[in-house]
Amino acid sequence: MTREMTSSFLLVTFAICTLIIAVGPSELLRIGAIDVDGHFTFKPSDLASVSSDFGMLKSPEEPLAVLHPSSAEDVARLIRTAYGSATAFPVSARGHGHSINGQASTGRNGVVVEMSHRNIGTLEPLVEPEEMYVDVWGGELWVDVLKKTLEHGLAPKSWTDYLYLSVGGTLSNAGISGQAFHHGPQISNVLELDVVTGRGEVMRCSEEENTRLFHGVLGGLGQFGIITRARISLEPAPQRVRWIRVLYSSFEVFTDDQEYLISMHGHSKFDYVEGFVIVDEGLVNNWRSSFFSPHNPVKISSVSSNGSVLYCLEITKNYHESESDTVDQEVEILMKKLNFIPTSVFTTDLQYVDFLDRVHKAELKLRSKNLWEVPHPWLNLFVPKSRISDFDKGVFKGILGNKTSGPILIYPMNKDKWDERSSAVTPDEEVFYLVALLRSALSDGEETQKLEYLKDQNRRILEFCEQAKINVKQYLPHHATQEEWVDHYGDRWDQFRSMKTEFDPRHILATGQKIFQNPSLALFPPSPSSSSASW
Ligand code: FAD
């Protein structure tokens, strides 16, 4: 290269860099300075579709643009631009938009990366049957991961109750269901990740490589990078499921049985342990399944509870068709140890895939009655085992006042199945419960189903826990101030903040979580004090 060529090359490079630094993100995008193989869209309908979420609790704020990436490199190019621009702009991955409080949004001056729209070029799930894993694109929905792995007679081990969630979205939280007591949450079943950090670097990470990033991203609420590929561990897929529900009128007997079930090891145990609180039987309260159908020989109303709260234990035994002769006996032996109301056994038997996809059927039912796209003021809490009985008295039998507006799940998990190095936060006890108040607000319902009433009830529940010193931790957390976030992370906050400085120094990523200050205020790089200021 001649001296003239070198200097004009440097001049052009300088001009491009100056352009990136000098103009705002919207101009940048419009002039096509970000060269991607996928595409950006500015169409009002596309902006509108990514600006609201399942929660429907906030007035939508439309982003500047939506990126439909076709590779990890597309995501990296966008982030490198956001990072290098004078006024760094937010970039949020959106899985399937099933957050409650705008966690996947960016506000008005950001770009949303629509991860779950498959574009030519994004990774198809790739199953390695010998190695028992599947490699998937970060925006893949779990339902599609299941379909692909079943073609090989394999399936992931740990699930969420609902499968129309993205891999990156659940791995940014934890991903829990009734298998978590045994297999741990979904984040405990990941072998490797590709992540685009807040500096725009594509990094491979695992237990062996970039370990800090690997554990930080799992449960990291999208703060340290966008997951573009995950390697998920698999097991041979069961063919059928015996699905059983039994009722309790005593909370203590119910939780004793749940805790006994999650302490069992080896093959001779149930494969899934959940439970829920029954306050009344309406559709909105029991939408998660049609289990208590008119075809079922036992009706809940026939089980005497004197109008008080009932608790339902939900358990399953997976089996292969070749074991259908022995499954009855096996279930009978396991159930003998339990102390439920003897006349309250509800049993059904179905294919494994139908069991895993059960909530989708409920979704279709609610959609047909216009009860799906309504506000969802959900509250998910991890409650330490030592205080679950106080929680029952104060909340289920107290604050809820025999009225709810959606299912209330309750099931225990073993902390030793959670990797302490991940970013997920759980109570400081060996066993803790998930309590999920999955409310739907109805504008034309009773007073107790109205949005403001339910939001106020959530506030009262949190206040009660604080006053009673029940050290709950929010799952899918939503906090209003940075003080609350510091409290949420406790003595792990410093580590969380230092990882933010390392992997996303300009606070570009997942700003909808509202943990760190706005990126346009973040200096280059941020001063230590700026990251503790509120946004
Ligand atoms: P989004 O809501 O789109 O994103 C959530 C957060 O993750 C955002 O901050 C986003 O920026 C970030 N993010 C998204 N993709 C990526 C990525 N690739 N890399 C990095 N960050 C990313 N959860 C359970 O654990 N168990 C359940 O049984 C369960 N059941 C549910 C049932 C229903 C009907 C609904 C609506 C939710 C349920 N959830 C459950 C909650 C669910 O795990 C969260 O909503 C989660 O956020 C996943 O949703 P999503 O894929 O739509 O992610």
PDB file of C-alpha atoms in Angstrom, residues 51-53 55-60 100-102 478 512 514:
ATOM      1  CA  SER A  51     -43.076  -1.949  23.027  1.00  0.00           C
ATOM      2  CA  SER A  52     -45.570  -3.794  25.192  1.00  0.00           C
ATOM      3  CA  ASP A  53     -45.332  -7.106  27.039  1.00  0.00           C
ATOM      4  CA  GLY A  55     -47.754  -7.734  31.841  1.00  0.00           C
ATOM      5  CA  MET A  56     -49.558  -4.904  29.981  1.00  0.00           C
ATOM      6  CA  LEU A  57     -48.882  -2.749  33.036  1.00  0.00           C
ATOM      7  CA  LYS A  58     -47.030   0.155  31.438  1.00  0.00           C
ATOM      8  CA  SER A  59     -47.899   2.571  28.679  1.00  0.00           C
ATOM      9  CA  PRO A  60     -45.855   1.378  25.744  1.00  0.00           C
ATOM     10  CA  ILE A 100     -44.396  -8.287  33.243  1.00  0.00           C
ATOM     11  CA  ASN A 101     -42.772  -4.903  33.811  1.00  0.00           C
ATOM     12  CA  GLY A 102     -41.163  -3.831  30.539  1.00  0.00           C
ATOM     13  CA  HIS A 478     -38.978  -5.842  39.635  1.00  0.00           C
ATOM     14  CA  GLY A 512     -35.724  -2.161  30.962  1.00  0.00           C
ATOM     15  CA  LYS A 514     -33.868  -0.570  35.596  1.00  0.00           C
TER      16      LYS A 514
END
